[in-house]
Structure formats: C-alpha cells, structure tokens
PDB file of C-alpha atoms and ligand atoms in Angstrom:
ATOM      1  CA  UNK A   8       0.000   0.000   0.000  1.00 37.00           C
ATOM      2  CA  UNK A   9       1.125   3.476  -0.737  1.00 39.00           C
ATOM      3  CA  UNK A  10       0.396   6.473   1.374  1.00 42.00           C
ATOM      4  CA  UNK A  11      -0.330   9.904  -0.023  1.00 43.00           C
ATOM      5  CA  UNK A  12       2.717  12.118  -0.093  1.00 40.00           C
ATOM      6  CA  UNK A  13       2.443  15.825  -0.631  1.00 40.00           C
ATOM      7  CA  UNK A  14       5.261  17.067  -2.784  1.00 40.00           C
ATOM      8  CA  UNK A  15       7.080  20.318  -2.270  1.00 40.00           C
ATOM      9  CA  UNK A  16       6.560  20.428   1.452  1.00 41.00           C
ATOM     10  CA  UNK A  17       9.175  22.380   3.337  1.00 42.00           C
ATOM     11  CA  UNK A  18       8.954  22.946   7.024  1.00 41.00           C
ATOM     12  CA  UNK A  19       9.287  26.610   7.875  1.00 45.00           C
ATOM     13  CA  UNK A  20      11.979  27.707  10.227  1.00 47.00           C
ATOM     14  CA  UNK A  21      10.670  28.506  13.666  1.00 49.00           C
ATOM     15  CA  UNK A  22       9.573  32.070  14.375  1.00 51.00           C
ATOM     16  CA  UNK A  23      11.923  34.401  16.190  1.00 54.00           C
ATOM     17  CA  UNK A  24      11.639  37.293  18.601  1.00 56.00           C
ATOM     18  CA  UNK A  25       8.264  38.548  19.728  1.00 61.00           C
ATOM     19  CA  UNK A  26       6.450  35.907  17.710  1.00 72.00           C
ATOM     20  CA  UNK A  27       8.116  33.035  19.523  1.00 72.00           C
ATOM     21  CA  UNK A  28       5.613  31.194  21.665  1.00 88.00           C
ATOM     22  CA  UNK A  29       2.643  32.981  20.100  1.00 93.00           C
ATOM     23  CA  UNK A  30       2.464  30.953  16.915  1.00 95.00           C
ATOM     24  CA  UNK A  31       0.855  27.517  17.022  1.00 96.00           C
ATOM     25  CA  UNK A  32       2.650  24.730  15.122  1.00 95.00           C
ATOM     26  CA  UNK A  33       2.613  25.067  11.328  1.00 94.00           C
ATOM     27  CA  UNK A  34       1.515  28.720  11.377  1.00 95.00           C
ATOM     28  CA  UNK A  35       3.267  31.872  10.159  1.00 94.00           C
ATOM     29  CA  UNK A  36       2.491  35.457  11.108  1.00 95.00           C
ATOM     30  CA  UNK A  37       0.933  37.854   8.625  1.00 92.00           C
ATOM     31  CA  UNK A  38       0.399  41.581   8.979  1.00 89.00           C
ATOM     32  CA  UNK A  39      -2.471  41.915   6.532  1.00 87.00           C
ATOM     33  CA  UNK A  40      -5.907  40.456   7.104  1.00 86.00           C
ATOM     34  CA  UNK A  41      -6.764  37.955   4.371  1.00 83.00           C
ATOM     35  CA  UNK A  42     -10.448  37.755   3.530  1.00 84.00           C
ATOM     36  CA  UNK A  43     -11.796  34.227   3.956  1.00 82.00           C
ATOM     37  CA  UNK A  44     -15.120  33.482   2.370  1.00 84.00           C
ATOM     38  CA  UNK A  45     -17.042  30.477   1.206  1.00 88.00           C
ATOM     39  CA  UNK A  46     -19.683  32.590  -0.473  1.00 91.00           C
ATOM     40  CA  UNK A  47     -20.925  36.015  -1.474  1.00 92.00           C
ATOM     41  CA  UNK A  48     -20.939  38.844   1.052  1.00 94.00           C
ATOM     42  CA  UNK A  49     -24.490  39.342   2.355  1.00 94.00           C
ATOM     43  CA  UNK A  50     -25.773  42.857   3.005  1.00 93.00           C
ATOM     44  CA  UNK A  51     -28.541  42.882   5.606  1.00 95.00           C
ATOM     45  CA  UNK A  52     -29.729  46.327   6.730  1.00 96.00           C
ATOM     46  CA  UNK A  53     -29.176  46.886  10.451  1.00 97.00           C
ATOM     47  CA  UNK A  54     -32.882  47.653  10.837  1.00 97.00           C
ATOM     48  CA  UNK A  55     -33.604  44.051   9.776  1.00 97.00           C
ATOM     49  CA  UNK A  56     -30.677  42.420  11.538  1.00 98.00           C
ATOM     50  CA  UNK A  57     -31.272  40.274  14.630  1.00 98.00           C
ATOM     51  CA  UNK A  58     -29.229  37.826  16.663  1.00 98.00           C
ATOM     52  CA  UNK A  59     -31.146  34.815  17.975  1.00 98.00           C
ATOM     53  CA  UNK A  60     -30.550  31.939  20.320  1.00 98.00           C
ATOM     54  CA  UNK A  61     -32.681  29.047  19.135  1.00 98.00           C
ATOM     55  CA  UNK A  62     -33.616  25.592  20.297  1.00 96.00           C
ATOM     56  CA  UNK A  63     -35.277  23.118  17.938  1.00 94.00           C
ATOM     57  CA  UNK A  64     -35.500  25.875  15.345  1.00 91.00           C
ATOM     58  CA  UNK A  65     -37.545  28.150  17.667  1.00 95.00           C
ATOM     59  CA  UNK A  66     -36.060  31.430  18.858  1.00 97.00           C
ATOM     60  CA  UNK A  67     -35.754  31.487  22.642  1.00 97.00           C
ATOM     61  CA  UNK A  68     -34.605  35.076  22.458  1.00 97.00           C
ATOM     62  CA  UNK A  69     -33.759  37.576  19.740  1.00 98.00           C
ATOM     63  CA  UNK A  70     -31.893  40.844  20.009  1.00 98.00           C
ATOM     64  CA  UNK A  71     -32.126  43.731  17.572  1.00 98.00           C
ATOM     65  CA  UNK A  72     -29.027  45.688  16.593  1.00 98.00           C
ATOM     66  CA  UNK A  73     -29.765  48.513  19.100  1.00 98.00           C
ATOM     67  CA  UNK A  74     -30.383  45.924  21.830  1.00 98.00           C
ATOM     68  CA  UNK A  75     -27.001  44.292  21.171  1.00 98.00           C
ATOM     69  CA  UNK A  76     -25.337  47.719  21.177  1.00 98.00           C
ATOM     70  CA  UNK A  77     -26.958  48.415  24.543  1.00 98.00           C
ATOM     71  CA  UNK A  78     -25.288  45.435  26.239  1.00 98.00           C
ATOM     72  CA  UNK A  79     -21.944  45.761  28.035  1.00 98.00           C
ATOM     73  CA  UNK A  80     -19.204  45.280  25.432  1.00 98.00           C
ATOM     74  CA  UNK A  81     -15.552  44.362  25.884  1.00 98.00           C
ATOM     75  CA  UNK A  82     -12.483  45.412  23.921  1.00 98.00           C
ATOM     76  CA  UNK A  83     -10.118  42.465  23.524  1.00 98.00           C
ATOM     77  CA  UNK A  84      -6.688  42.005  21.970  1.00 98.00           C
ATOM     78  CA  UNK A  85      -6.272  38.467  20.661  1.00 98.00           C
ATOM     79  CA  UNK A  86      -4.238  36.386  18.215  1.00 97.00           C
ATOM     80  CA  UNK A  87      -6.188  34.747  15.417  1.00 97.00           C
ATOM     81  CA  UNK A  88      -5.138  31.561  13.632  1.00 97.00           C
ATOM     82  CA  UNK A  89      -6.436  30.447  10.246  1.00 94.00           C
ATOM     83  CA  UNK A  90      -6.261  26.809   9.151  1.00 92.00           C
ATOM     84  CA  UNK A  91      -4.726  28.039   5.867  1.00 89.00           C
ATOM     85  CA  UNK A  92      -1.618  28.611   8.036  1.00 91.00           C
ATOM     86  CA  UNK A  93      -1.597  32.330   8.631  1.00 93.00           C
ATOM     87  CA  UNK A  94      -1.874  33.862  12.077  1.00 96.00           C
ATOM     88  CA  UNK A  95      -2.417  37.499  12.891  1.00 96.00           C
ATOM     89  CA  UNK A  96      -1.128  38.558  16.277  1.00 96.00           C
ATOM     90  CA  UNK A  97      -2.500  41.299  18.496  1.00 96.00           C
ATOM     91  CA  UNK A  98      -5.816  41.974  16.706  1.00 97.00           C
ATOM     92  CA  UNK A  99      -8.189  44.350  18.511  1.00 98.00           C
ATOM     93  CA  UNK A 100     -11.930  43.685  18.581  1.00 98.00           C
ATOM     94  CA  UNK A 101     -14.960  45.015  20.397  1.00 98.00           C
ATOM     95  CA  UNK A 102     -18.007  42.912  21.084  1.00 98.00           C
ATOM     96  CA  UNK A 103     -20.459  41.442  23.551  1.00 98.00           C
ATOM     97  CA  UNK A 104     -19.366  38.242  25.307  1.00 98.00           C
ATOM     98  CA  UNK A 105     -21.467  35.312  24.046  1.00 98.00           C
ATOM     99  CA  UNK A 106     -21.789  34.342  27.708  1.00 97.00           C
ATOM    100  CA  UNK A 107     -23.850  37.505  28.328  1.00 97.00           C
ATOM    101  CA  UNK A 108     -26.338  36.422  25.653  1.00 98.00           C
ATOM    102  CA  UNK A 109     -26.492  32.805  26.810  1.00 97.00           C
ATOM    103  CA  UNK A 110     -27.045  33.926  30.395  1.00 96.00           C
ATOM    104  CA  UNK A 111     -30.180  35.774  29.284  1.00 96.00           C
ATOM    105  CA  UNK A 112     -31.831  32.598  27.953  1.00 95.00           C
ATOM    106  CA  UNK A 113     -30.847  30.018  30.558  1.00 86.00           C
ATOM    107  CA  UNK A 114     -29.281  27.320  28.410  1.00 84.00           C
ATOM    108  CA  UNK A 115     -28.802  23.635  29.118  1.00 87.00           C
ATOM    109  CA  UNK A 116     -27.475  22.203  25.838  1.00 96.00           C
ATOM    110  CA  UNK A 117     -24.003  20.680  25.412  1.00 97.00           C
ATOM    111  CA  UNK A 118     -23.399  21.993  21.866  1.00 98.00           C
ATOM    112  CA  UNK A 119     -24.198  24.959  19.659  1.00 98.00           C
ATOM    113  CA  UNK A 120     -24.359  25.425  15.903  1.00 98.00           C
ATOM    114  CA  UNK A 121     -23.625  28.996  14.855  1.00 98.00           C
ATOM    115  CA  UNK A 122     -25.595  30.059  11.759  1.00 98.00           C
ATOM    116  CA  UNK A 123     -24.975  32.948   9.399  1.00 98.00           C
ATOM    117  CA  UNK A 124     -26.462  34.880   6.527  1.00 96.00           C
ATOM    118  CA  UNK A 125     -25.646  32.989   3.334  1.00 94.00           C
ATOM    119  CA  UNK A 126     -26.137  29.599   4.993  1.00 94.00           C
ATOM    120  CA  UNK A 127     -22.738  29.123   6.651  1.00 96.00           C
ATOM    121  CA  UNK A 128     -22.676  27.104   9.865  1.00 98.00           C
ATOM    122  CA  UNK A 129     -20.047  25.934  12.348  1.00 98.00           C
ATOM    123  CA  UNK A 130     -20.376  23.845  15.508  1.00 98.00           C
ATOM    124  CA  UNK A 131     -18.837  24.409  18.927  1.00 98.00           C
ATOM    125  CA  UNK A 132     -19.056  22.828  22.370  1.00 98.00           C
ATOM    126  CA  UNK A 133     -21.114  25.087  24.621  1.00 98.00           C
ATOM    127  CA  UNK A 134     -18.189  25.403  27.033  1.00 97.00           C
ATOM    128  CA  UNK A 135     -16.119  27.148  24.378  1.00 98.00           C
ATOM    129  CA  UNK A 136     -18.645  29.943  23.941  1.00 98.00           C
ATOM    130  CA  UNK A 137     -20.052  30.203  27.486  1.00 97.00           C
ATOM    131  CA  UNK A 138     -16.846  30.763  29.459  1.00 95.00           C
ATOM    132  CA  UNK A 139     -15.889  34.279  28.358  1.00 96.00           C
ATOM    133  CA  UNK A 140     -13.579  33.249  25.488  1.00 97.00           C
ATOM    134  CA  UNK A 141     -16.100  33.998  22.705  1.00 98.00           C
ATOM    135  CA  UNK A 142     -17.645  37.266  21.555  1.00 98.00           C
ATOM    136  CA  UNK A 143     -20.238  38.610  19.179  1.00 98.00           C
ATOM    137  CA  UNK A 144     -17.809  41.100  17.631  1.00 98.00           C
ATOM    138  CA  UNK A 145     -18.891  44.209  15.716  1.00 98.00           C
ATOM    139  CA  UNK A 146     -15.774  46.437  15.742  1.00 98.00           C
ATOM    140  CA  UNK A 147     -12.333  45.616  14.387  1.00 98.00           C
ATOM    141  CA  UNK A 148      -9.353  47.875  15.003  1.00 97.00           C
ATOM    142  CA  UNK A 149     -11.608  50.662  16.296  1.00 97.00           C
ATOM    143  CA  UNK A 150     -13.894  50.660  13.246  1.00 98.00           C
ATOM    144  CA  UNK A 151     -17.221  48.980  12.515  1.00 98.00           C
ATOM    145  CA  UNK A 152     -16.486  45.493  11.192  1.00 97.00           C
ATOM    146  CA  UNK A 153     -16.363  45.629   7.377  1.00 96.00           C
ATOM    147  CA  UNK A 154     -18.777  43.363   5.461  1.00 95.00           C
ATOM    148  CA  UNK A 155     -15.944  41.423   3.813  1.00 92.00           C
ATOM    149  CA  UNK A 156     -14.618  40.540   7.278  1.00 95.00           C
ATOM    150  CA  UNK A 157     -18.033  39.418   8.513  1.00 96.00           C
ATOM    151  CA  UNK A 158     -19.779  42.658   9.457  1.00 97.00           C
ATOM    152  CA  UNK A 159     -22.040  43.829  10.802  1.00 98.00           C
ATOM    153  CA  UNK A 160     -21.176  41.145  13.370  1.00 98.00           C
ATOM    154  CA  UNK A 161     -19.237  37.905  13.499  1.00 98.00           C
ATOM    155  CA  UNK A 162     -18.475  35.325  16.081  1.00 98.00           C
ATOM    156  CA  UNK A 163     -14.978  35.706  17.562  1.00 98.00           C
ATOM    157  CA  UNK A 164     -13.592  32.503  19.100  1.00 98.00           C
ATOM    158  CA  UNK A 165      -9.850  33.137  18.884  1.00 98.00           C
ATOM    159  CA  UNK A 166      -8.730  30.024  20.778  1.00 98.00           C
ATOM    160  CA  UNK A 167      -9.974  27.878  17.864  1.00 98.00           C
ATOM    161  CA  UNK A 168      -9.088  28.009  14.144  1.00 97.00           C
ATOM    162  CA  UNK A 169     -10.722  31.001  12.544  1.00 96.00           C
ATOM    163  CA  UNK A 170     -13.359  29.129  10.517  1.00 96.00           C
ATOM    164  CA  UNK A 171     -15.115  28.687  13.887  1.00 98.00           C
ATOM    165  CA  UNK A 172     -15.425  32.503  14.119  1.00 98.00           C
ATOM    166  CA  UNK A 173     -18.453  32.572  11.823  1.00 98.00           C
ATOM    167  CA  UNK A 174     -18.772  35.686   9.654  1.00 97.00           C
ATOM    168  CA  UNK A 175     -22.182  37.377   9.274  1.00 98.00           C
ATOM    169  CA  UNK A 176     -23.412  35.373  12.259  1.00 98.00           C
ATOM    170  CA  UNK A 177     -27.123  35.629  13.039  1.00 98.00           C
ATOM    171  CA  UNK A 178     -27.471  33.265  15.945  1.00 98.00           C
ATOM    172  CA  UNK A 179     -26.749  30.086  17.821  1.00 98.00           C
ATOM    173  CA  UNK A 180     -28.833  26.922  17.739  1.00 98.00           C
ATOM    174  CA  UNK A 181     -28.627  25.004  21.014  1.00 98.00           C
ATOM    175  CA  UNK A 182     -28.130  21.292  20.331  1.00 98.00           C
ATOM    176  CA  UNK A 183     -28.467  18.156  22.450  1.00 97.00           C
ATOM    177  CA  UNK A 184     -26.417  16.218  19.893  1.00 97.00           C
ATOM    178  CA  UNK A 185     -23.377  17.636  18.147  1.00 98.00           C
ATOM    179  CA  UNK A 186     -23.873  18.386  14.462  1.00 97.00           C
ATOM    180  CA  UNK A 187     -21.043  19.256  12.047  1.00 97.00           C
ATOM    181  CA  UNK A 188     -21.122  22.654  10.370  1.00 97.00           C
ATOM    182  CA  UNK A 189     -20.070  23.576   6.820  1.00 96.00           C
ATOM    183  CA  UNK A 190     -16.309  22.943   6.892  1.00 95.00           C
ATOM    184  CA  UNK A 191     -16.594  20.239   9.543  1.00 95.00           C
ATOM    185  CA  UNK A 192     -18.691  18.332   6.969  1.00 93.00           C
ATOM    186  CA  UNK A 193     -15.881  18.574   4.438  1.00 91.00           C
ATOM    187  CA  UNK A 194     -13.110  16.941   6.417  1.00 90.00           C
ATOM    188  CA  UNK A 195     -12.055  19.731   8.729  1.00 94.00           C
ATOM    189  CA  UNK A 196     -11.665  19.026  12.420  1.00 95.00           C
ATOM    190  CA  UNK A 197     -14.744  19.015  14.590  1.00 97.00           C
ATOM    191  CA  UNK A 198     -13.027  21.066  17.325  1.00 98.00           C
ATOM    192  CA  UNK A 199     -10.122  22.899  15.664  1.00 97.00           C
ATOM    193  CA  UNK A 200      -7.577  23.641  18.389  1.00 98.00           C
ATOM    194  CA  UNK A 201      -4.617  25.359  16.651  1.00 97.00           C
ATOM    195  CA  UNK A 202      -2.219  24.475  19.481  1.00 97.00           C
ATOM    196  CA  UNK A 203      -2.901  20.769  18.902  1.00 97.00           C
ATOM    197  CA  UNK A 204      -2.906  21.397  15.132  1.00 95.00           C
ATOM    198  CA  UNK A 205      -6.398  19.942  14.746  1.00 96.00           C
ATOM    199  CA  UNK A 206      -6.820  20.908  11.104  1.00 93.00           C
ATOM    200  CA  UNK A 207      -8.562  17.833   9.729  1.00 92.00           C
ATOM    201  CA  UNK A 208     -10.918  15.162  11.002  1.00 91.00           C
ATOM    202  CA  UNK A 209      -8.905  12.718  13.054  1.00 87.00           C
ATOM    203  CA  UNK A 210      -6.080  15.135  13.944  1.00 90.00           C
TER     204      UNK A 210
ATOM    205  CA  UNK B   7     -14.130  37.840  -3.501  1.00 74.00           C
ATOM    206  CA  UNK B   8     -15.516  35.534  -6.162  1.00 87.00           C
ATOM    207  CA  UNK B   9     -13.500  34.351  -9.141  1.00 93.00           C
ATOM    208  CA  UNK B  10     -14.764  32.166 -11.968  1.00 95.00           C
ATOM    209  CA  UNK B  11     -14.199  28.514 -12.760  1.00 96.00           C
ATOM    210  CA  UNK B  12     -11.124  29.197 -14.875  1.00 96.00           C
ATOM    211  CA  UNK B  13      -9.305  29.952 -11.609  1.00 96.00           C
ATOM    212  CA  UNK B  14      -9.504  26.275 -10.652  1.00 95.00           C
ATOM    213  CA  UNK B  15      -8.986  24.778 -14.109  1.00 95.00           C
ATOM    214  CA  UNK B  16      -5.599  23.391 -13.109  1.00 94.00           C
ATOM    215  CA  UNK B  17      -6.872  21.952  -9.862  1.00 93.00           C
ATOM    216  CA  UNK B  18      -9.812  20.288 -11.618  1.00 94.00           C
ATOM    217  CA  UNK B  19      -7.517  18.887 -14.299  1.00 94.00           C
ATOM    218  CA  UNK B  20      -5.376  17.357 -11.569  1.00 91.00           C
ATOM    219  CA  UNK B  21      -8.417  15.800  -9.874  1.00 91.00           C
ATOM    220  CA  UNK B  22     -10.484  14.659 -12.875  1.00 91.00           C
ATOM    221  CA  UNK B  23      -7.611  14.125 -15.339  1.00 92.00           C
ATOM    222  CA  UNK B  24      -9.603  15.971 -18.008  1.00 92.00           C
ATOM    223  CA  UNK B  25     -10.521  19.584 -18.704  1.00 93.00           C
ATOM    224  CA  UNK B  26     -13.518  20.357 -16.510  1.00 94.00           C
ATOM    225  CA  UNK B  27     -13.898  24.068 -17.186  1.00 95.00           C
ATOM    226  CA  UNK B  28     -15.991  23.302 -20.281  1.00 95.00           C
ATOM    227  CA  UNK B  29     -18.080  20.663 -18.463  1.00 96.00           C
ATOM    228  CA  UNK B  30     -21.699  21.744 -18.015  1.00 96.00           C
ATOM    229  CA  UNK B  31     -22.916  21.880 -14.436  1.00 96.00           C
ATOM    230  CA  UNK B  32     -26.617  21.701 -13.594  1.00 97.00           C
ATOM    231  CA  UNK B  33     -27.528  23.351 -10.300  1.00 97.00           C
ATOM    232  CA  UNK B  34     -29.509  20.997  -8.036  1.00 96.00           C
ATOM    233  CA  UNK B  35     -31.377  23.939  -6.544  1.00 96.00           C
ATOM    234  CA  UNK B  36     -32.403  26.176  -9.461  1.00 97.00           C
ATOM    235  CA  UNK B  37     -31.636  24.011 -12.477  1.00 97.00           C
ATOM    236  CA  UNK B  38     -29.369  26.535 -14.191  1.00 97.00           C
ATOM    237  CA  UNK B  39     -26.942  24.912 -16.640  1.00 97.00           C
ATOM    238  CA  UNK B  40     -23.564  26.530 -17.210  1.00 97.00           C
ATOM    239  CA  UNK B  41     -19.982  25.610 -18.024  1.00 97.00           C
ATOM    240  CA  UNK B  42     -17.924  25.286 -14.841  1.00 97.00           C
ATOM    241  CA  UNK B  43     -15.721  28.088 -16.205  1.00 97.00           C
ATOM    242  CA  UNK B  44     -18.588  30.539 -15.683  1.00 97.00           C
ATOM    243  CA  UNK B  45     -19.596  29.564 -12.145  1.00 97.00           C
ATOM    244  CA  UNK B  46     -18.577  31.511  -9.024  1.00 96.00           C
ATOM    245  CA  UNK B  47     -15.450  30.295  -7.236  1.00 96.00           C
ATOM    246  CA  UNK B  48     -14.356  31.120  -3.676  1.00 94.00           C
ATOM    247  CA  UNK B  49     -10.754  30.094  -3.178  1.00 89.00           C
ATOM    248  CA  UNK B  50      -9.713  31.736   0.031  1.00 80.00           C
ATOM    249  CA  UNK B  51     -11.308  29.533   2.622  1.00 82.00           C
ATOM    250  CA  UNK B  52     -10.189  26.306   4.240  1.00 88.00           C
ATOM    251  CA  UNK B  53     -11.237  24.688   0.944  1.00 91.00           C
ATOM    252  CA  UNK B  54     -12.540  25.746  -2.464  1.00 94.00           C
ATOM    253  CA  UNK B  55     -16.246  26.418  -2.988  1.00 95.00           C
ATOM    254  CA  UNK B  56     -17.942  26.593  -6.394  1.00 96.00           C
ATOM    255  CA  UNK B  57     -21.367  28.255  -6.429  1.00 96.00           C
ATOM    256  CA  UNK B  58     -24.142  28.629  -8.967  1.00 97.00           C
ATOM    257  CA  UNK B  59     -23.832  31.976 -10.720  1.00 96.00           C
ATOM    258  CA  UNK B  60     -27.618  32.329 -10.819  1.00 96.00           C
ATOM    259  CA  UNK B  61     -28.716  31.373  -7.276  1.00 96.00           C
ATOM    260  CA  UNK B  62     -25.345  31.147  -5.368  1.00 94.00           C
ATOM    261  CA  UNK B  63     -26.191  27.664  -4.082  1.00 95.00           C
ATOM    262  CA  UNK B  64     -23.115  25.475  -3.422  1.00 95.00           C
ATOM    263  CA  UNK B  65     -22.359  23.249  -6.433  1.00 96.00           C
ATOM    264  CA  UNK B  66     -18.996  21.776  -5.519  1.00 95.00           C
ATOM    265  CA  UNK B  67     -16.637  21.796  -2.546  1.00 95.00           C
ATOM    266  CA  UNK B  68     -13.029  20.709  -2.860  1.00 94.00           C
ATOM    267  CA  UNK B  69     -11.096  20.272   0.347  1.00 91.00           C
ATOM    268  CA  UNK B  70      -7.495  19.176   0.442  1.00 85.00           C
ATOM    269  CA  UNK B  71      -7.026  17.008   3.499  1.00 84.00           C
ATOM    270  CA  UNK B  72      -3.508  15.707   4.211  1.00 81.00           C
ATOM    271  CA  UNK B  73      -2.549  16.024   0.542  1.00 80.00           C
ATOM    272  CA  UNK B  74      -5.670  14.246  -0.731  1.00 83.00           C
ATOM    273  CA  UNK B  75      -8.367  16.109  -2.652  1.00 85.00           C
ATOM    274  CA  UNK B  76     -11.898  15.446  -1.449  1.00 88.00           C
ATOM    275  CA  UNK B  77     -14.589  16.547  -3.883  1.00 91.00           C
ATOM    276  CA  UNK B  78     -18.263  16.925  -3.050  1.00 92.00           C
ATOM    277  CA  UNK B  79     -20.559  17.329  -6.049  1.00 93.00           C
ATOM    278  CA  UNK B  80     -23.882  16.892  -4.272  1.00 91.00           C
ATOM    279  CA  UNK B  81     -24.989  20.422  -5.118  1.00 95.00           C
ATOM    280  CA  UNK B  82     -25.209  19.455  -8.783  1.00 95.00           C
ATOM    281  CA  UNK B  83     -27.975  17.670 -10.580  1.00 95.00           C
ATOM    282  CA  UNK B  84     -25.539  16.742 -13.348  1.00 94.00           C
ATOM    283  CA  UNK B  85     -22.008  17.414 -14.528  1.00 94.00           C
ATOM    284  CA  UNK B  86     -21.590  16.683 -18.224  1.00 93.00           C
ATOM    285  CA  UNK B  87     -18.106  16.452 -19.596  1.00 90.00           C
ATOM    286  CA  UNK B  88     -17.810  17.379 -23.251  1.00 77.00           C
ATOM    287  CA  UNK B  89     -16.265  14.604 -25.326  1.00 68.00           C
ATOM    288  CA  UNK B  90     -12.890  15.517 -26.724  1.00 60.00           C
ATOM    289  CA  UNK B  91     -13.356  16.667 -30.313  1.00 56.00           C
ATOM    290  CA  UNK B  92     -10.185  15.262 -31.812  1.00 50.00           C
TER     291      UNK B  92
HETATM  292 ZN1  LIG C 328     -28.624  27.610  -8.918  1.00 52.15          ZN
END
C-alpha cells in the first residue's frame, strides 16, 4: 500500500523574537488580514438584523441591533489563527461576550451550531462559547467590522481556528447532539484547536 | 471575492484528469446549466467552494485534506463532460 505524499513540502523555520511562543505549530504570522469566504458577502440592513438563540428551530430570544449595542461590550486584543496557516497577532476587537447572551436565555445544551447569513454554519461545544472566550464582535481595530470581514457582526472565538469565528453570524442553535457545520462536513476538524494542530478530522 | 471557474482549471484537471472548465454543471437547486468556467469560485477559505452563478447555491466543494483532494458534487444535478473533439 502506498500512502499519499504531498510534494514540495518544506517545514518553515521557527519564528523568532516577539512571535516566539505565540504561533501555534505550522503557522506563520501575517500583517495583513486575508479575507476568507465560502460565499458572497451578504448585506442585511441593520434595521432588519437580529441575533437569535434558538432551540429546535424556535427562537428562545432575539436581540435587535440597538439591543445588542446596549449590552456591556468588551475590547479584547487576541491572536487569530487560520487553518490556511496564517496567524495574525494582536488583533483588537470590540463585542459582547457570548456568555452575556447565553445567560439571558438560561441554556442547558451541550453543543451549539452557529448560523450565518448565506447559509454558513459551524459547531462548537457550549463550554467554548459560554466561558468568556467567545464574543459577538462588531468592531475591528476601532472601526465597525467591514462586510468582507463578517460585518455587521461575526463570532470571535480566537482560541480555535478562525473558521469557527463565523462571519455574518445571526445566531446560535442550542443542540443536544453535536452536528457538524459547513467545513466540519468537508473533512475539517470538529473542534479545531490550533495548538494541537487539529486541522482535519482525526487530527 | 468571487472568481470564476477558470481559476480552478488546473486543480480540476489534476483531480479529474480531463478539462472540466468546459463541463456543463446543472444546479440541483435552481436548475441553471452553465460551463464550470462561468460559475462563481471562492478560493480563500479552508477549501474551495464553487457556487451557482444564478442562485449562489453550493455546487462543488473541494477540500485538500492531508494532501488528498476530497470533492463533493452533491450540489449538482448533473455534470456533463464534453467529449474531446479530436
Ligand atoms: Zn442555482
């Protein structure tokens, strides 16, 4: 039996200086912000935009844009890691902790599926969004989040690969049983921890 | 940003061992029929997504997992490869 071999693979030299220790294995730092999209950029007017927490397809609670803006927001500086091997260190975001939203519905499910305009989905264990390490982010670098980067609001879950930080997010579906999202269905890892290099299913 | 199917002509040739840009894709959602070359292509994600130019429904997803190409065509009703005309 033969095993697949990818040609032209060269391991990068380890990062130096300030980047040392901040880059997960197999990642390199970039200073620009590549746009990652699996589909066209949706444009939903803010007057029609809502964020919902659902269970069994029924909204338990929905927030309008002004209601989200009225909640206590946090400014966070985090490193983001894309499975396509770039990382961007020290990015500054502003958003509402997902925990704040979950606390307003009283949740009991072990998993969530984030859903977005355009049909994108991604799944996460509830613990990864309920413990203060996930935000509904609407500002990037002091400016309203641009549509091509997921505005008006995206999920920000920087401790996982960036496909988990769903762009154009419109809500979370609470799930009793885990359900793979878009990229998880196509061979990407169900959890996606960059520090354990969980790029693909089985990693 | 969307490109068109010509952007993945090389990748498709590698996978299917024949020119696929002229193959006619039928969208499973809206029924539109178009050469792959004219469909919408999104390259800059974890994998490559081809969408219907008329309704933007997903036609094809190509993910490269550990050096192997995985192709999902379930968004298409049909994919007709033109016979070589030589
Ligand atoms: Zn279509």
